[in-house]
Short mmCIF file of C-alpha atoms and ligand atoms in Angstrom, two decimals:
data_model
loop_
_atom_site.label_atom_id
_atom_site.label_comp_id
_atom_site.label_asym_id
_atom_site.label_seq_id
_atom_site.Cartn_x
_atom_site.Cartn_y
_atom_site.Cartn_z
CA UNK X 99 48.10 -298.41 -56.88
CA UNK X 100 48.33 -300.13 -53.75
CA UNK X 101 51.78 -300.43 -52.05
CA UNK X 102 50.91 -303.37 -49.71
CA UNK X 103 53.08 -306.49 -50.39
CA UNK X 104 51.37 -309.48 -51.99
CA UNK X 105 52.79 -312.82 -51.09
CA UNK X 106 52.82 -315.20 -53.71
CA UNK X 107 53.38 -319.33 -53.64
CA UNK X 108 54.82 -320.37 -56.96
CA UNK X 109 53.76 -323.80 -57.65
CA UNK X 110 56.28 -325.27 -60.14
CA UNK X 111 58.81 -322.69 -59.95
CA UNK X 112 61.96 -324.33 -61.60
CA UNK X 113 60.16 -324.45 -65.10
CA UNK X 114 59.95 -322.12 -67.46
CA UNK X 115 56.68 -320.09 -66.05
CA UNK X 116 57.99 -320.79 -62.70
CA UNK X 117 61.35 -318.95 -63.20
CA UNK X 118 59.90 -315.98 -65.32
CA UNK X 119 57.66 -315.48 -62.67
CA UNK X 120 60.67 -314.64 -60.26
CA UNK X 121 62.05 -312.60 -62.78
CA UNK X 122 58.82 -310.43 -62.35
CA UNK X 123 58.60 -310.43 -58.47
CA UNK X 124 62.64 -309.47 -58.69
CA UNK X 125 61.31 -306.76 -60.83
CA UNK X 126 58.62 -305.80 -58.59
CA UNK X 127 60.38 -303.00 -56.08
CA UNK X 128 59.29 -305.34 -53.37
CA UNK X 129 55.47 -305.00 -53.76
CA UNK X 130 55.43 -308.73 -54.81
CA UNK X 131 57.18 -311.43 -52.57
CA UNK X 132 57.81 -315.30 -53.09
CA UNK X 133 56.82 -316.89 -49.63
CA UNK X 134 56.34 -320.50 -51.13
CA UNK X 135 58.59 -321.82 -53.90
CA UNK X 136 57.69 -325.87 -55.03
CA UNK X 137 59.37 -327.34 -57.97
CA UNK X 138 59.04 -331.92 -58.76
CA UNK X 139 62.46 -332.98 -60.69
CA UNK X 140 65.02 -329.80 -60.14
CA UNK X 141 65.58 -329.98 -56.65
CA UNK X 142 69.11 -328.42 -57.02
CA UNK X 143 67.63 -325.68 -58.64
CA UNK X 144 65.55 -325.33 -56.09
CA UNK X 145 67.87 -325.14 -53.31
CA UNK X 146 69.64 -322.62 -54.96
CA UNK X 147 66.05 -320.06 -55.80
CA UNK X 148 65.79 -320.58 -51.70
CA UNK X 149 69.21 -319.58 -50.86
CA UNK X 150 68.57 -316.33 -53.13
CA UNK X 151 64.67 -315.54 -52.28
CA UNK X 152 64.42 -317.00 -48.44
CA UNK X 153 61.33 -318.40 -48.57
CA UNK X 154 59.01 -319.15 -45.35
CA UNK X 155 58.33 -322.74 -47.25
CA UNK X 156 59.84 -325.09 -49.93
CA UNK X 157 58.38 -327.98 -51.59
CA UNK X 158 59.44 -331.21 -53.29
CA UNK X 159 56.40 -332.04 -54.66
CA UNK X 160 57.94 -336.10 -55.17
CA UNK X 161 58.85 -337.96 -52.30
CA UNK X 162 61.37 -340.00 -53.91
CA UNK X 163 63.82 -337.47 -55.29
CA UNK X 164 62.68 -335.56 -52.14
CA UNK X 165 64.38 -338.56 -50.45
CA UNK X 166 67.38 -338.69 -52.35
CA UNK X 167 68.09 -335.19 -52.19
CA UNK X 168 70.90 -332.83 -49.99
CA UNK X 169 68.99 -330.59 -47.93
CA UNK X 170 71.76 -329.22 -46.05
CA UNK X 171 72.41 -325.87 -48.09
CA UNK X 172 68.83 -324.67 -47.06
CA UNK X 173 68.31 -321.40 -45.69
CA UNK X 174 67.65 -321.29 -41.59
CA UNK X 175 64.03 -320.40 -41.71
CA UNK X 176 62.94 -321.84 -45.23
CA UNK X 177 60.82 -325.20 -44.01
CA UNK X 178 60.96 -327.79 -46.38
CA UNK X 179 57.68 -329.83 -47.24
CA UNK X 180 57.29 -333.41 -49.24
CA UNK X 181 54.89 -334.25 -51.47
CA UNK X 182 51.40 -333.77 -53.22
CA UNK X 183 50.20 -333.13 -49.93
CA UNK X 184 52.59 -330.22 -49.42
CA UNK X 185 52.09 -328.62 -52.46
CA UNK X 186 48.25 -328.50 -51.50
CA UNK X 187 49.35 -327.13 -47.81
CA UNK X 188 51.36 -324.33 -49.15
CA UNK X 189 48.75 -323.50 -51.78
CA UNK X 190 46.28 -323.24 -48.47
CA UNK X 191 48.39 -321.44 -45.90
CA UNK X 192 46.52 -317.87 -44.79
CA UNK X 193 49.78 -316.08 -45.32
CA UNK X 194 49.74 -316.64 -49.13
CA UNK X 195 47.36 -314.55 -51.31
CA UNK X 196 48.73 -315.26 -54.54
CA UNK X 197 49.09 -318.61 -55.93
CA UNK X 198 50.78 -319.38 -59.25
CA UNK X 199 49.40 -322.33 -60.97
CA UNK X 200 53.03 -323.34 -63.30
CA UNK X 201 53.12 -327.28 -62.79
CA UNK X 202 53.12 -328.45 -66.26
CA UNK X 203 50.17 -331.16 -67.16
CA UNK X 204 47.40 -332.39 -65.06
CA UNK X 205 49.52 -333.12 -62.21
CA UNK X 206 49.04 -329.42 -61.60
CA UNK X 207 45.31 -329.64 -60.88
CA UNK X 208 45.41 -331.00 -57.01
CA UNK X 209 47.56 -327.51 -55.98
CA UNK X 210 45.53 -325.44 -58.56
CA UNK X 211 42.32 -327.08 -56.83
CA UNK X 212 43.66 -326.44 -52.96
CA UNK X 213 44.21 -322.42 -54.18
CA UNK X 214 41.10 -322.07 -54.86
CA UNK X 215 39.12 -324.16 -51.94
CA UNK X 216 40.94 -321.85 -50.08
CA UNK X 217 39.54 -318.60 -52.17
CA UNK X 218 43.04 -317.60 -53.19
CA UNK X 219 43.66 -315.44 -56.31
CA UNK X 220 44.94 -317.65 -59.03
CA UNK X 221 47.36 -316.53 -61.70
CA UNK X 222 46.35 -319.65 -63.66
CA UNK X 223 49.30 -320.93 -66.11
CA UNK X 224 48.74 -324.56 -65.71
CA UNK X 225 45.90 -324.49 -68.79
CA UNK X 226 45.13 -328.61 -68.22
CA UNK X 227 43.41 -327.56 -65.00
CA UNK X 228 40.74 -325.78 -66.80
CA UNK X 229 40.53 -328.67 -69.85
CA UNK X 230 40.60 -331.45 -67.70
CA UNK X 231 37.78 -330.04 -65.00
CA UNK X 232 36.77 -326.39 -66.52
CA UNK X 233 32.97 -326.77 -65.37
CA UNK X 234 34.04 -327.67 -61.44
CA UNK X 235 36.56 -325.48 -61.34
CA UNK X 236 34.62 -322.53 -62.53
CA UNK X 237 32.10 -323.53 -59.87
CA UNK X 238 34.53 -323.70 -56.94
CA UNK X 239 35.92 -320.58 -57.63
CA UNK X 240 32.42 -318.93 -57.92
CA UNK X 241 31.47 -320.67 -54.35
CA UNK X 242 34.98 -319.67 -52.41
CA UNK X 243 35.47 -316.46 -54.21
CA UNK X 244 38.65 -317.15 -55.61
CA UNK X 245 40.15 -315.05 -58.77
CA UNK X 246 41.20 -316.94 -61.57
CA UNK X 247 43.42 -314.83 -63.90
CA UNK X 248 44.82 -316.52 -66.89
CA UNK X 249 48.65 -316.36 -67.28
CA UNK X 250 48.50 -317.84 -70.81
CA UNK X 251 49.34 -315.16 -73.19
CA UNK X 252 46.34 -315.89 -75.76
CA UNK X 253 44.20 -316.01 -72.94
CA UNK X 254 45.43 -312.89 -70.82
CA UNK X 255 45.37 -310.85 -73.91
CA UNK X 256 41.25 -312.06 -74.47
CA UNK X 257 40.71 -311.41 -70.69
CA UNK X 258 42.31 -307.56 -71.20
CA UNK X 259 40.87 -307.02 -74.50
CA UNK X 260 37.12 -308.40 -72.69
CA UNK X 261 37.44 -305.10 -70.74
CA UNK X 262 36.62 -303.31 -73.43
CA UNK X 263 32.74 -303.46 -73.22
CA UNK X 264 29.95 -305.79 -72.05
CA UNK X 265 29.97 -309.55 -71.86
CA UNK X 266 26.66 -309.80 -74.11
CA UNK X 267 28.22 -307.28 -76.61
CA UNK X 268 30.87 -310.12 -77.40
CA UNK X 269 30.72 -311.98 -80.42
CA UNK X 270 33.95 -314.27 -80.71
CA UNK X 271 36.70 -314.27 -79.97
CA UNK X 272 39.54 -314.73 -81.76
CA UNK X 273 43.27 -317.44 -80.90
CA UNK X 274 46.07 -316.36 -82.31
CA UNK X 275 48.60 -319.48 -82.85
CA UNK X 276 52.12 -318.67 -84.31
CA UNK X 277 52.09 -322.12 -86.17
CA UNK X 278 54.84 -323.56 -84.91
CA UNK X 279 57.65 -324.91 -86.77
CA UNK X 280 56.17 -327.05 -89.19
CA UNK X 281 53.29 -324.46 -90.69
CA UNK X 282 54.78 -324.75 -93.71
CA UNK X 283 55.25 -328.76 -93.97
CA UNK X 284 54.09 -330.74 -96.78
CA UNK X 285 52.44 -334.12 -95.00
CA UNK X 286 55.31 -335.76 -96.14
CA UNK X 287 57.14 -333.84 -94.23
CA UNK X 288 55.51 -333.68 -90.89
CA UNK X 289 55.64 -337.73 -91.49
CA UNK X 290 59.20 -337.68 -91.19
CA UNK X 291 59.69 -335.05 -87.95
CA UNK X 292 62.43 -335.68 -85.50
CA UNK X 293 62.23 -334.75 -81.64
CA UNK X 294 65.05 -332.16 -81.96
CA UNK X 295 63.03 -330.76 -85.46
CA UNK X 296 59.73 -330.27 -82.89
CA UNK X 297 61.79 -329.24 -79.83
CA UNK X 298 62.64 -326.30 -81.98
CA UNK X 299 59.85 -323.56 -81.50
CA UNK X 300 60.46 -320.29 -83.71
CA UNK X 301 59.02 -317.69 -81.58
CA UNK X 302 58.79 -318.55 -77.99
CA UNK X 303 61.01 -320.50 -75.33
CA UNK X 304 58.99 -323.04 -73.34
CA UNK X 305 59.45 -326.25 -72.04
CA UNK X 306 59.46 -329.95 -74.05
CA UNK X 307 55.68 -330.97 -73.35
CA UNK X 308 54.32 -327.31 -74.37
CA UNK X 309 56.83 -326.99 -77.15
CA UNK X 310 55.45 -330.33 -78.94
CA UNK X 311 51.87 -329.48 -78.40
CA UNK X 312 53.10 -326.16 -80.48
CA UNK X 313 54.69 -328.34 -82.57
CA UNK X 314 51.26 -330.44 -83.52
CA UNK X 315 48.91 -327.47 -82.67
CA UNK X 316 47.37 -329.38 -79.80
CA UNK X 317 48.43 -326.26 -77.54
CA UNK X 318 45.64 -324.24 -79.42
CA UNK X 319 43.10 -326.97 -79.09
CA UNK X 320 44.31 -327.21 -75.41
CA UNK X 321 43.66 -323.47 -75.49
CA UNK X 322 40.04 -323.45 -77.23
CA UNK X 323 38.98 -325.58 -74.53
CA UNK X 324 40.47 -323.56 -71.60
CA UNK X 325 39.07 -320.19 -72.92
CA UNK X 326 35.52 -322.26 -73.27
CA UNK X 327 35.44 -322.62 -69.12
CA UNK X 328 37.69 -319.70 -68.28
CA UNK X 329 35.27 -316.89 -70.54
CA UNK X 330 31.87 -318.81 -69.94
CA UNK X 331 31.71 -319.26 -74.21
CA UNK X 332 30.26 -321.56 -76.67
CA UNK X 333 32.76 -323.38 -78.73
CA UNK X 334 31.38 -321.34 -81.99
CA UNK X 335 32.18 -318.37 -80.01
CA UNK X 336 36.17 -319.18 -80.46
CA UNK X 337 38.33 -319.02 -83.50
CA UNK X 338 41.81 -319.23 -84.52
CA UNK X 339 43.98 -317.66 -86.47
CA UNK X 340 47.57 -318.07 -87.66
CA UNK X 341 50.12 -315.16 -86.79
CA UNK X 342 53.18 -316.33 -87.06
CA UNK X 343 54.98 -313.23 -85.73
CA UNK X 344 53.35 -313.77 -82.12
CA UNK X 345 52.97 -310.17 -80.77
CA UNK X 346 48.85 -309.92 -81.18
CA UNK X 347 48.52 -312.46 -78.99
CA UNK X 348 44.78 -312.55 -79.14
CA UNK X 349 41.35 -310.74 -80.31
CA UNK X 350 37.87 -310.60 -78.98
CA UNK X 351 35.23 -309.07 -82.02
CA UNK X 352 32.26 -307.35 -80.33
CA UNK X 353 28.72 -307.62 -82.30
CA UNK X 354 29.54 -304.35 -83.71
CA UNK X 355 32.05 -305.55 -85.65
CA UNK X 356 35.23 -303.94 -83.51
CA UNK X 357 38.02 -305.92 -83.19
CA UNK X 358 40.21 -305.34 -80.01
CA UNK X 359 43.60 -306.90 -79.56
CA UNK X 360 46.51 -306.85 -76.92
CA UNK X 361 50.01 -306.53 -78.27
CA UNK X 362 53.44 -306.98 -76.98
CA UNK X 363 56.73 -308.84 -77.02
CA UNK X 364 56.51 -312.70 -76.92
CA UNK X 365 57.60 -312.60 -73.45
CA UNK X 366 55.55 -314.82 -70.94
CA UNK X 367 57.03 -312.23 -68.33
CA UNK X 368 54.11 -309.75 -69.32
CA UNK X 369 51.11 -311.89 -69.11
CA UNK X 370 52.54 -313.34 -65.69
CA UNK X 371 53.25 -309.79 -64.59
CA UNK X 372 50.01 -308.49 -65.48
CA UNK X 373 47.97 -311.82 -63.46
CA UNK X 374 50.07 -310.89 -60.76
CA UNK X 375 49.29 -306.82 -60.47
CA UNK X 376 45.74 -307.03 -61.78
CA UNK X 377 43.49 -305.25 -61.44
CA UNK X 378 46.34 -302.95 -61.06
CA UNK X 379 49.68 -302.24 -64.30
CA UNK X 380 52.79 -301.62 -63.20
CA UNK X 381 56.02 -300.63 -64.42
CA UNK X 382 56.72 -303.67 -67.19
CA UNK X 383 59.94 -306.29 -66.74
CA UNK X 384 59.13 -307.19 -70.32
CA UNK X 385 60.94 -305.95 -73.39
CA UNK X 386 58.77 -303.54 -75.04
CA UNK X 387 57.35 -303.21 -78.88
CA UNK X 388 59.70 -301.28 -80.93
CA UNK X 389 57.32 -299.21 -83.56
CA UNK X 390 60.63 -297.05 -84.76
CA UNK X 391 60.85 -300.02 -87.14
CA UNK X 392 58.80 -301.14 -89.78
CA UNK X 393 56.81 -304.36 -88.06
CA UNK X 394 54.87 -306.94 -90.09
CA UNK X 395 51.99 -308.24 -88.56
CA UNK X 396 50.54 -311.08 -90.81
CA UNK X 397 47.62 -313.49 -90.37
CA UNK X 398 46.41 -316.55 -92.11
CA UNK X 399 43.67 -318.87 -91.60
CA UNK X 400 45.21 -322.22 -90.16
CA UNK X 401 45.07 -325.39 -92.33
CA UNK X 402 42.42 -328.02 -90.78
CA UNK X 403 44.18 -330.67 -92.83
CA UNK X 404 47.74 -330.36 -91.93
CA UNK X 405 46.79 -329.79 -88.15
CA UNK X 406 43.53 -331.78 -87.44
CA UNK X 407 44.19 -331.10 -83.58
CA UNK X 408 42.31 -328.20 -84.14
CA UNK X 409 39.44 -329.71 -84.95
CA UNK X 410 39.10 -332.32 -82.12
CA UNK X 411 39.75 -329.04 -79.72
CA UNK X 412 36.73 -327.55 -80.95
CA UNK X 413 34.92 -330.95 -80.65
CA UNK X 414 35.88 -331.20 -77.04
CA UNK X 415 34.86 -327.63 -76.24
CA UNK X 416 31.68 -328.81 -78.15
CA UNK X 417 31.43 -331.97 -75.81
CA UNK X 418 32.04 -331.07 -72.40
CA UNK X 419 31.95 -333.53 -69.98
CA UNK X 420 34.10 -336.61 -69.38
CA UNK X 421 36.19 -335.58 -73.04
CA UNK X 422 38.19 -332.75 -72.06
CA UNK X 423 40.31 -334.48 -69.20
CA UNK X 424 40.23 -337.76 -71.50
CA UNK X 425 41.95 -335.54 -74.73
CA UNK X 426 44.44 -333.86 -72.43
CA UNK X 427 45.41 -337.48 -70.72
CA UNK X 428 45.73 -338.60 -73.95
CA UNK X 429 47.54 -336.26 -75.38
CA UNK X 430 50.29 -336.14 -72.71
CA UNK X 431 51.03 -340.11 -72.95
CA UNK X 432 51.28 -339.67 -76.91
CA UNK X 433 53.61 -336.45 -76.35
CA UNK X 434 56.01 -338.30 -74.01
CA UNK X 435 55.82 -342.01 -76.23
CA UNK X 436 56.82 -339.35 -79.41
CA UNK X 437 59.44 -337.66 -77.08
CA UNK X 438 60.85 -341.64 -75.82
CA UNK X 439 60.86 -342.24 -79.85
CA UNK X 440 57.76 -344.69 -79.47
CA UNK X 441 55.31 -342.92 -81.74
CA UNK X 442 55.46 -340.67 -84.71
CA UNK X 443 54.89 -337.21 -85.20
CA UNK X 444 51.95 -337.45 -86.32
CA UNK X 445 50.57 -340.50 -84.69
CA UNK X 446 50.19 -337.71 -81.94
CA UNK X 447 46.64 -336.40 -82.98
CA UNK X 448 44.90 -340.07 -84.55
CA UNK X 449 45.91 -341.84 -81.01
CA UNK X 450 44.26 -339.36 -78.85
CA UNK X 451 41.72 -339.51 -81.39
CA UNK X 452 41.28 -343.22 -80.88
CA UNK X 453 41.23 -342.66 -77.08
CA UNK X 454 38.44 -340.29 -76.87
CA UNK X 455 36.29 -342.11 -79.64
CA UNK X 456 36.72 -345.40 -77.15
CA UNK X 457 36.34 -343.75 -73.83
CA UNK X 458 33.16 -344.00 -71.67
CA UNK X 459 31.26 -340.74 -72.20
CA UNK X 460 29.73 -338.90 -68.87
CA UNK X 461 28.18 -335.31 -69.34
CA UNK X 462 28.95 -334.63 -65.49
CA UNK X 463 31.47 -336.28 -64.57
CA UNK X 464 32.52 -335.65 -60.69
CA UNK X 465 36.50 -334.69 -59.76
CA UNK X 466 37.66 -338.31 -59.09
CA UNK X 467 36.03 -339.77 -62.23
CA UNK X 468 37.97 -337.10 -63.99
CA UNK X 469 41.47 -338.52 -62.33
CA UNK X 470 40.49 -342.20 -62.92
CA UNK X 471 39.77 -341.26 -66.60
CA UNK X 472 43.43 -339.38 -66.54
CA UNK X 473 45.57 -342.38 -65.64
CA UNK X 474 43.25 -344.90 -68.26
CA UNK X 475 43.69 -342.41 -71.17
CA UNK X 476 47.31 -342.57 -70.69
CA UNK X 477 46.97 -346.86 -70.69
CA UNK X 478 45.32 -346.59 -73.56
CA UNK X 479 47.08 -343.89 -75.58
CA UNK X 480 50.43 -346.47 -74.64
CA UNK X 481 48.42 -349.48 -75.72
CA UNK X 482 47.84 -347.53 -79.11
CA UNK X 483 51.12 -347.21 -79.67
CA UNK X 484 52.39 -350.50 -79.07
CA UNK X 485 49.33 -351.80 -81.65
CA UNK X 486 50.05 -349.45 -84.09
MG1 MG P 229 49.40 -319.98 -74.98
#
């Protein structure tokens, strides 16, 4: 194992990747160190991770609350930087080696896209950068050199599990989703879901925007898409499954019929920890699997009716092109109209629906097409809402 110290820029540290990620470098016996911390809305928050972890560099990734904030309880020798522009700078600087991709949504994409101009290893948690623009960031990576290693627990555990023999020996592989908290709903009853009923996730703690997409299974559609760029497979290639306990956390079936799987805890501090050492495993932060007890480890094949997101994820994958970045743009406008009590539940899926059936197809589509679809799809998904 090597003993050098790895310096690593965490881009979006005040959420919930962000501040499990720190957990792990506190964890690390000082082989892993945060040099760049940048967080958008939690500013005091922030302060406060830079009066514990002394960064060289801070960020407030939005120059408004940037504007409005108190900067005086800043360390002497953390410097503080403003805006997109700053994220992108920190994600570029020589010192850094590691960059962790943790803004939430596709506002994480510009930093993401900086990390890896700038041939940086990637411990990729933001998933939208790989739906929205999968086929040129695959590309860029390939030309600079940069690592991308998932931090998404499905798609860590498919990444490990790939190890396991050749990529032409692969057949599928295989999502696990825990189902959320409505797998059991009669439509009736997802009809009628409150924000606090789909703000309540049964197995894992994550933030609002990820907890809804749980909550409607758009996370996993999300997710077939990302592990269609990130593994280089065809959409048949990728399955899902329901397991509601969450500790398999995904599968990949070789053509001889084995089936390997990872399994731990549901604790996003092992997938982040293990993008963070790879190639190398160190000692774990994260709680480990009990097997003095009896376990159950159950799995069900998900119902297309009751969560049609599924579907449309595959249909993306399927797509390519223009569809991935409009779905995900889509998807985040009808999330946060749902979460300001504009549309129902399960309005969520139809409207992005209705937004990638009316959008202007392109098969390759270049970077800023992709960001003028992103704002539109968000119009639209609004406009949708206000028809409907
Ligand atoms: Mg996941």
């Amino acid at each position: 194992m090597s003993q050098e110290v790895a310096n690593v820029a965490v881009l979006g540290s005040t959420g919930s990747i962000g501040r499990n990620t720190l957990e792990v470098i506190a964890g690390s016996h000082g082989t892993l160190r945060s040099i760049g911390l940048s967080a958008h809305a939690r500013l005091d928050l922030l302060v406060e991770q830079a009066q514990e972890l002394h960064p060289q560099w801070i960020v407030a990734a939005c120059p408004r609350l940037a504007a409005a904030q108190d900067w005086s309880r800043l360390p002497v020798g953390t410097e503080l930087l403003v805006g997109p522009e700053g994220v992108e700078s920190l994600a570029r600087r020589p010192e850094v080696q590691i960059v962790v991709a943790a803004i939430v949504g596709s506002a994480g994409l510009r930093g993401t896209w900086a990390a890896l101009e700038a041939g940086k290893t990637v411990a990729l948690a933001n998933k939208e950068t790989m739906v929205v623009a999968g086929p040129l960031v695959t590309q860029l990576a390939q030309k600079t050199q940069a690592r991308i290693v998932p931090v998404d627990s499905e798609h860590s555990a498919v990444f490990q599990a790939l190890q396991a023999g050749r990529r032409e020996e692969v057949k599928r592989i295989i999502l696990t989703a825990s189902g959320g908290p409505f797998r059991n709903h009669t439509p009736e009853q997802l009809a009628s879901v409150t924000i606090a009923d789909a703000l309540r996730h049964p197995t894992w703690t994550m933030g609002p925007k990820i907890t809804i997409d749980s909550a409607t299974m758009m996370n996993k559609a999300l997710e077939i898409i990302e592990a269609r760029w990130l593994f280089d497979l065809r959409a048949d290639q990728i399955d899902v499954v329901v397991h509601p306990q969450s500790i398999v956390h995904s599968l990949v079936e070789f053509i001889d019929g084995s089936v390997i799987a990872q399994l731990g805890s549901p604790d996003m501090k092992l997938p982040i920890q293990y993008a963070l050492t790879y190639p190398h495993r160190t000692e774990g932060v994260a709680r480990p699997l009990d097997f003095t007890r009896t376990m159950r480890l159950d799995f069900e094949p998900p119902d297309p009716e009751r969560f049609p997101a599924l579907a449309l994820g595959l249909e993306v994958a399927r797509t390519g092109g223009t569809a991935g970045a409009v779905l995900n743009a889509a998807n985040e406008g009808a999330v946060a109209a749902f979460l300001g009590g504009k549309l129902h539940f399960t309005d969520i899926v139809p409207s992005c629906r209705s937004v990638l059936e009316n959008h202007h197809f392109d098969p390759a589509p270049s970077l800023a097409q992709l960001l003028e679809l992103d704002v539109w799809a968000r119009q639209e998904v609004l406009r949708w809402a206000c028809l409907s």
